[in-house]
Coordinates of C-alpha atoms and ligand atoms in Angstrom, one line a residue:
M1 CA 28.4 -10.3 -23.6
P2 CA 28.9 -7.2 -25.8
I3 CA 31.6 -7.6 -28.3
P4 CA 34.6 -5.6 -26.7
R5 CA 35.6 -2.6 -28.9
I6 CA 39.0 -0.9 -29.6
R7 CA 39.7 2.8 -30.8
L8 CA 42.0 2.4 -34.0
G9 CA 44.4 5.2 -34.9
G10 CA 44.3 7.2 -31.9
P11 CA 41.3 9.8 -30.5
A12 CA 40.0 10.9 -34.2
G13 CA 39.8 7.2 -35.6
P14 CA 37.1 4.8 -35.3
D15 CA 35.9 2.7 -32.4
C16 CA 35.7 -0.7 -33.7
S17 CA 34.3 -3.9 -32.7
T18 CA 37.0 -6.5 -32.0
L19 CA 35.1 -9.1 -34.1
V20 CA 34.6 -7.6 -37.5
Y21 CA 32.4 -8.8 -40.6
G22 CA 34.6 -9.4 -43.5
T23 CA 33.2 -9.2 -47.1
W24 CA 35.7 -11.0 -49.5
R25 CA 33.4 -13.9 -50.1
L26 CA 30.3 -11.8 -50.1
L27 CA 29.4 -12.2 -53.9
N28 CA 30.6 -15.8 -54.2
D29 CA 27.7 -17.9 -54.0
A30 CA 24.5 -16.6 -54.0
I31 CA 24.4 -12.9 -54.8
P32 CA 22.6 -11.1 -52.0
T33 CA 19.7 -8.5 -52.8
P34 CA 20.5 -5.3 -51.6
E35 CA 17.5 -6.0 -49.0
A36 CA 18.9 -8.9 -47.7
L37 CA 22.5 -7.4 -47.5
C38 CA 21.0 -4.6 -45.5
A39 CA 19.4 -7.2 -43.0
R40 CA 22.7 -9.1 -42.9
L41 CA 24.5 -5.7 -41.8
Q42 CA 21.6 -4.7 -39.3
H43 CA 21.8 -8.2 -38.0
C44 CA 25.5 -7.8 -37.6
A45 CA 25.0 -4.3 -36.0
D46 CA 22.5 -5.8 -33.5
L47 CA 25.0 -8.3 -32.2
G48 CA 27.6 -5.6 -31.8
I49 CA 29.7 -6.6 -34.7
T50 CA 29.7 -3.1 -36.3
T51 CA 33.0 -3.0 -38.1
I52 CA 32.6 -4.0 -41.6
D53 CA 35.9 -5.0 -43.6
T54 CA 35.7 -4.6 -47.7
A55 CA 38.2 -3.7 -50.3
E56 CA 38.2 -2.2 -53.7
I57 CA 39.0 -5.4 -55.4
Y58 CA 36.6 -7.6 -53.5
G59 CA 33.9 -9.5 -55.8
K60 CA 35.9 -8.1 -58.9
Y61 CA 35.6 -4.6 -57.8
L62 CA 31.7 -5.5 -57.1
V63 CA 31.6 -5.7 -53.4
E64 CA 31.8 -1.8 -52.3
E65 CA 28.7 -1.0 -54.7
A66 CA 26.7 -3.9 -53.4
L67 CA 27.4 -2.7 -49.9
G68 CA 26.4 1.1 -50.9
A69 CA 23.1 -0.1 -52.4
A70 CA 22.5 -2.0 -48.9
L71 CA 23.5 0.8 -46.9
A72 CA 21.0 3.1 -48.9
R73 CA 18.2 1.1 -47.8
D74 CA 19.0 1.9 -44.1
P75 CA 20.9 5.0 -43.7
S76 CA 21.0 4.8 -40.0
L77 CA 23.7 1.9 -40.6
K78 CA 26.0 4.5 -41.8
R79 CA 26.1 6.0 -38.3
R80 CA 26.1 2.6 -36.5
L81 CA 29.0 0.7 -38.5
Q82 CA 32.7 1.5 -39.0
L83 CA 33.6 0.9 -42.7
V84 CA 37.1 -0.4 -43.3
T85 CA 38.1 -0.5 -46.8
K86 CA 41.3 -1.3 -48.8
A87 CA 43.0 -0.1 -52.2
G88 CA 46.2 -0.9 -54.2
I89 CA 45.7 -4.0 -56.2
Y90 CA 44.7 -3.6 -59.7
V91 CA 44.1 -6.7 -62.0
P92 CA 42.5 -7.0 -65.5
N93 CA 38.6 -6.9 -65.1
A94 CA 35.6 -6.1 -67.1
F95 CA 36.0 -2.2 -66.4
H96 CA 39.4 -1.9 -67.3
P97 CA 40.3 -4.3 -70.5
E98 CA 43.4 -2.2 -70.9
R99 CA 45.1 -3.7 -67.8
K100 CA 47.1 -6.9 -69.4
V101 CA 48.5 -7.7 -65.9
A102 CA 47.7 -7.6 -62.4
F103 CA 49.9 -5.1 -60.5
Y104 CA 50.2 -2.9 -57.3
D105 CA 50.1 0.6 -56.8
A106 CA 50.5 2.5 -53.8
R107 CA 51.2 5.9 -55.0
G108 CA 49.6 8.7 -53.2
A109 CA 47.4 9.6 -56.2
R110 CA 46.3 6.3 -56.9
L111 CA 45.3 5.8 -53.4
I112 CA 43.6 9.1 -53.3
K113 CA 41.7 8.1 -56.3
S114 CA 40.6 4.6 -55.1
A115 CA 39.6 6.2 -51.6
E116 CA 37.3 8.8 -53.4
K117 CA 35.7 5.8 -55.7
S118 CA 35.2 4.0 -52.3
L119 CA 33.5 6.8 -50.8
R120 CA 31.2 7.2 -53.9
F121 CA 30.2 3.3 -54.1
L122 CA 29.8 3.1 -50.3
G123 CA 27.7 6.5 -50.2
V124 CA 29.6 8.1 -47.3
E125 CA 31.6 10.9 -46.6
T126 CA 34.5 9.4 -44.6
L127 CA 36.0 6.1 -44.6
D128 CA 36.3 5.0 -40.9
L129 CA 39.9 3.2 -41.9
F130 CA 41.5 3.1 -45.2
L131 CA 44.4 0.4 -45.7
V132 CA 47.0 -0.2 -48.5
H133 CA 45.9 -3.7 -49.4
R134 CA 49.5 -5.0 -50.2
P135 CA 52.9 -3.6 -50.0
D136 CA 54.0 -2.0 -53.5
W137 CA 57.5 -2.8 -54.1
L138 CA 57.9 0.1 -56.5
T139 CA 56.5 3.0 -54.5
A140 CA 58.7 4.8 -52.0
A141 CA 56.9 4.7 -48.6
E142 CA 57.3 8.5 -48.6
E143 CA 55.1 8.8 -51.5
T144 CA 52.5 6.5 -50.1
A145 CA 52.8 8.3 -46.7
E146 CA 51.8 11.7 -48.7
G147 CA 48.7 10.2 -50.2
L148 CA 47.5 8.8 -46.6
A149 CA 48.4 12.0 -45.0
R150 CA 46.2 13.9 -47.6
L151 CA 43.4 11.8 -47.3
L152 CA 43.6 12.0 -43.3
Q153 CA 44.2 15.8 -43.5
D154 CA 41.1 16.4 -46.1
G155 CA 38.8 14.1 -43.6
K156 CA 38.3 11.7 -46.2
I157 CA 39.5 9.0 -44.1
R158 CA 39.3 8.8 -40.2
A159 CA 42.6 6.6 -39.8
A160 CA 45.2 4.7 -42.0
G161 CA 46.6 1.5 -42.1
V162 CA 48.1 -1.3 -44.2
S163 CA 48.0 -4.9 -44.9
N164 CA 50.2 -7.6 -45.5
Y165 CA 53.1 -5.4 -44.6
S166 CA 56.3 -6.9 -43.2
V167 CA 57.6 -5.7 -40.0
H168 CA 60.3 -3.3 -41.9
Q169 CA 57.8 -2.2 -44.3
F170 CA 55.3 -1.2 -41.7
E171 CA 58.2 0.6 -40.1
T172 CA 59.4 2.6 -43.0
L173 CA 55.8 3.8 -43.7
Q174 CA 55.3 4.6 -40.1
H175 CA 58.3 7.0 -40.1
F176 CA 57.0 9.0 -42.9
L177 CA 53.6 9.1 -41.6
G178 CA 54.4 10.2 -38.4
G179 CA 53.4 7.1 -36.3
R180 CA 49.8 7.3 -37.6
L181 CA 49.4 3.7 -38.9
A182 CA 46.4 2.4 -37.1
T183 CA 46.8 -1.3 -38.0
N184 CA 48.5 -4.0 -40.2
Q185 CA 45.8 -6.3 -41.3
V186 CA 47.4 -9.8 -41.8
E187 CA 46.7 -13.5 -42.2
F188 CA 46.7 -14.8 -38.5
S189 CA 45.0 -18.3 -37.3
L190 CA 46.0 -21.6 -35.8
L191 CA 46.9 -22.5 -39.4
H192 CA 49.0 -19.3 -40.1
M193 CA 50.9 -18.3 -37.1
D194 CA 53.7 -16.4 -38.7
P195 CA 52.8 -13.1 -36.9
I196 CA 53.7 -14.7 -33.8
T197 CA 57.1 -15.4 -34.9
D198 CA 58.2 -13.0 -37.7
G199 CA 58.0 -9.9 -35.6
T200 CA 54.5 -8.5 -36.9
A201 CA 52.7 -9.2 -33.4
D202 CA 55.6 -7.6 -31.4
Q203 CA 55.6 -4.7 -33.5
A204 CA 51.9 -4.4 -32.6
Q205 CA 52.4 -4.4 -29.1
R206 CA 55.2 -1.7 -29.4
T207 CA 53.2 0.5 -31.7
G208 CA 50.1 0.2 -30.1
A209 CA 48.5 -0.5 -33.4
P210 CA 46.7 -3.8 -33.1
L211 CA 46.7 -6.4 -35.8
M212 CA 43.3 -7.5 -37.8
A213 CA 43.5 -11.1 -38.3
W214 CA 42.2 -12.2 -41.8
S215 CA 41.2 -15.9 -42.6
P216 CA 40.9 -16.7 -38.7
L217 CA 39.6 -20.0 -39.9
G218 CA 42.1 -20.6 -42.5
G219 CA 39.5 -19.9 -45.1
G220 CA 37.5 -22.8 -43.6
R221 CA 40.5 -25.3 -43.6
L222 CA 40.2 -25.5 -39.8
L223 CA 36.6 -27.3 -40.3
R224 CA 37.6 -29.7 -43.2
D225 CA 38.0 -33.4 -42.7
D226 CA 40.7 -33.7 -44.9
D227 CA 42.9 -31.4 -42.9
G228 CA 45.4 -33.1 -40.4
A229 CA 46.1 -29.7 -38.5
G230 CA 42.3 -28.9 -38.3
R231 CA 41.5 -32.7 -37.2
R232 CA 44.0 -32.4 -34.4
V233 CA 42.4 -28.9 -33.3
R234 CA 39.3 -30.2 -33.7
E235 CA 39.8 -33.2 -31.4
T236 CA 41.6 -30.8 -28.7
V237 CA 38.6 -28.6 -28.7
D238 CA 36.8 -31.7 -28.0
G239 CA 38.6 -32.1 -25.0
M240 CA 38.0 -28.8 -23.8
R241 CA 33.9 -29.2 -23.3
D242 CA 34.1 -30.0 -19.9
A243 CA 35.4 -26.7 -19.0
H244 CA 33.7 -24.7 -21.9
P245 CA 30.3 -26.7 -22.5
G246 CA 29.1 -26.2 -26.1
L247 CA 32.4 -24.6 -27.3
T248 CA 32.8 -24.8 -31.2
V249 CA 36.1 -25.1 -33.1
E250 CA 35.4 -21.7 -34.7
Q251 CA 34.8 -20.3 -31.2
A252 CA 38.0 -21.6 -30.0
A253 CA 40.1 -20.4 -32.9
Y254 CA 38.6 -17.0 -32.3
A255 CA 39.4 -16.7 -28.6
W256 CA 43.0 -18.3 -29.2
L257 CA 43.5 -15.0 -31.6
R258 CA 41.9 -12.7 -29.2
M259 CA 43.9 -13.7 -26.3
H260 CA 47.4 -13.1 -27.8
P261 CA 49.2 -9.8 -26.7
S262 CA 48.9 -8.1 -29.9
R263 CA 45.2 -7.7 -29.4
P264 CA 44.0 -9.0 -33.2
L265 CA 40.7 -7.9 -34.4
V266 CA 39.1 -10.9 -35.9
I267 CA 37.8 -10.7 -39.2
L268 CA 34.9 -13.4 -39.8
G269 CA 34.3 -14.5 -43.4
T270 CA 31.2 -16.6 -43.3
N271 CA 28.0 -15.6 -45.1
R272 CA 25.9 -17.4 -43.0
L273 CA 23.9 -15.4 -40.4
E274 CA 23.8 -18.1 -38.1
R275 CA 27.5 -18.6 -38.2
I276 CA 28.1 -14.8 -37.5
A277 CA 25.7 -15.0 -34.3
H278 CA 27.5 -18.0 -33.2
A279 CA 30.9 -16.1 -33.3
A280 CA 29.3 -13.1 -31.3
E281 CA 28.0 -15.9 -28.6
G282 CA 31.7 -17.0 -28.3
A283 CA 32.8 -13.6 -27.8
E284 CA 33.1 -14.4 -24.0
V285 CA 35.2 -17.6 -24.3
T286 CA 38.5 -17.2 -22.6
L287 CA 41.0 -19.8 -22.7
S288 CA 43.4 -20.9 -20.1
R289 CA 47.0 -20.8 -20.7
E290 CA 47.1 -24.3 -21.0
E291 CA 44.4 -24.6 -23.3
W292 CA 46.1 -21.7 -25.6
Y293 CA 49.3 -23.7 -25.7
A294 CA 47.5 -27.3 -26.2
L295 CA 45.7 -25.7 -29.3
W296 CA 49.2 -24.0 -30.7
T297 CA 50.7 -27.6 -30.0
A298 CA 47.5 -29.5 -31.9
A299 CA 47.8 -26.9 -34.6
Q300 CA 51.7 -27.1 -35.3
G301 CA 51.7 -30.8 -35.0
R302 CA 54.5 -30.9 -32.5
R303 CA 55.8 -30.4 -28.9
L304 CA 56.6 -26.9 -27.8
P305 CA 60.4 -26.1 -28.6
Ligands
NAP1 N1 43.8 -8.2 -46.1 C1 43.9 -9.1 -47.1 O1 44.6 -9.4 -47.9 C2 42.9 -10.1 -46.5 C3 42.9 -11.6 -47.5 C4 41.8 -12.4 -47.0 C5 40.6 -12.0 -46.4 N2 40.5 -11.0 -45.7 C6 39.4 -10.3 -45.0 O2 39.1 -11.1 -44.1 C7 37.8 -11.7 -44.2 C8 37.8 -13.3 -43.6 O3 38.7 -14.0 -44.3 P1 38.0 -15.6 -44.8 O4 36.7 -15.5 -45.4 O5 39.1 -16.3 -45.3 O6 37.9 -15.9 -43.1 P2 37.8 -17.5 -42.7 O7 36.5 -17.4 -41.4 O8 39.1 -18.1 -42.2 O9 37.0 -18.4 -43.9 C9 35.5 -18.3 -44.0 C10 35.1 -19.5 -44.9 O10 35.1 -20.8 -43.9 C11 33.8 -21.2 -44.3 N3 33.3 -21.5 -43.1 C12 33.2 -23.3 -42.9 N4 32.9 -23.6 -41.6 C13 32.5 -22.2 -40.8 C14 32.0 -22.1 -39.8 N5 31.7 -23.2 -38.9 N6 32.2 -20.7 -39.3 C15 32.5 -19.7 -40.1 N7 33.0 -19.9 -41.4 C16 32.8 -21.4 -42.0 C17 33.1 -20.2 -44.7 O11 31.6 -20.5 -45.4 P3 30.5 -20.0 -45.5 O12 30.0 -18.8 -45.9 O13 29.4 -21.1 -45.9 O14 30.1 -20.0 -43.7 C18 33.8 -19.2 -45.8 O15 34.0 -19.7 -46.9 C19 37.6 -11.8 -45.5 O16 36.1 -11.6 -45.7 C20 38.4 -10.2 -45.9 O17 37.5 -9.1 -45.3 C21 41.5 -9.8 -46.1

């Protein structure tokens, strides 16, 4: 079954795959060669996972450059893929020895500078989706909105959004941006259900801007033996295999997210090709209402209120 798609940010925004390949951990283990990374991106695109999530800060500011080198090996990928990046977190690093502490900066001029750097590193003329990575408590929403509006107007980004924003922060920025925020990328999984109860997912339904769910496996915790909630979820998935032959824990976890009415796009974090393919194979899994609530109950370790 093809991976379902969704357009973000209105008619001019990118048509994204609802399974997204995330690159936070890209350089964690063995650093892939540009050729190997190009092959991985081609593999994702062939599977229908055409949306790639990255950020200026990933890999100590090196992931975007690595992606750019991979994309240069096969320029057709630039047409096939939708590139999502984020900016606004600045930490001390080798390129900036003058920085003594980590800070957030979502002032318009800073966002524009970061977006232009991302364009250069990725080797593209437009970013499909550009997100403010974290709310910056020191910048007025109006000023952030001015920067995003300028990037949209200049065609440097096709859509704008945020990440890790509270409901009120989203609403305030949305007000100054004329309702154009395309998404809020938040932590959302069986092990982190806050978006369901803190208003984030309701806001996504109300505004029509779908969430993007990061760490859908709790950063891998869902699969670890020492995690109680993970163990209960795995036992529950074991009991679902009569109805879903071959169902794996991660496929169930992605399906659980997808079925929420806030329509979250699920961002995969694995570096392994076979796990990416496996996630794509699970795109057709649909849980029953009872199964969805059984997973909620298992993850929470308590009965429904
Ligand atoms: N906006 C934000 O603030 C923010 C924050 C965090 C992440 N993100 C985005 O979300 C993406 C996903 O986050 P995440 O990496 O924490 O996702 P995740 O899917 O929750 O965790 C991925 C980790 O789980 C491990 N894992 C173990 N068993 C696995 C299995 N069967 N299938 C898949 N993975 C398995 C992976 O290891 P292997 O590589 O060995 O498979 C990897 O280390 C990131 O890449 C990034 O793009 C955004």
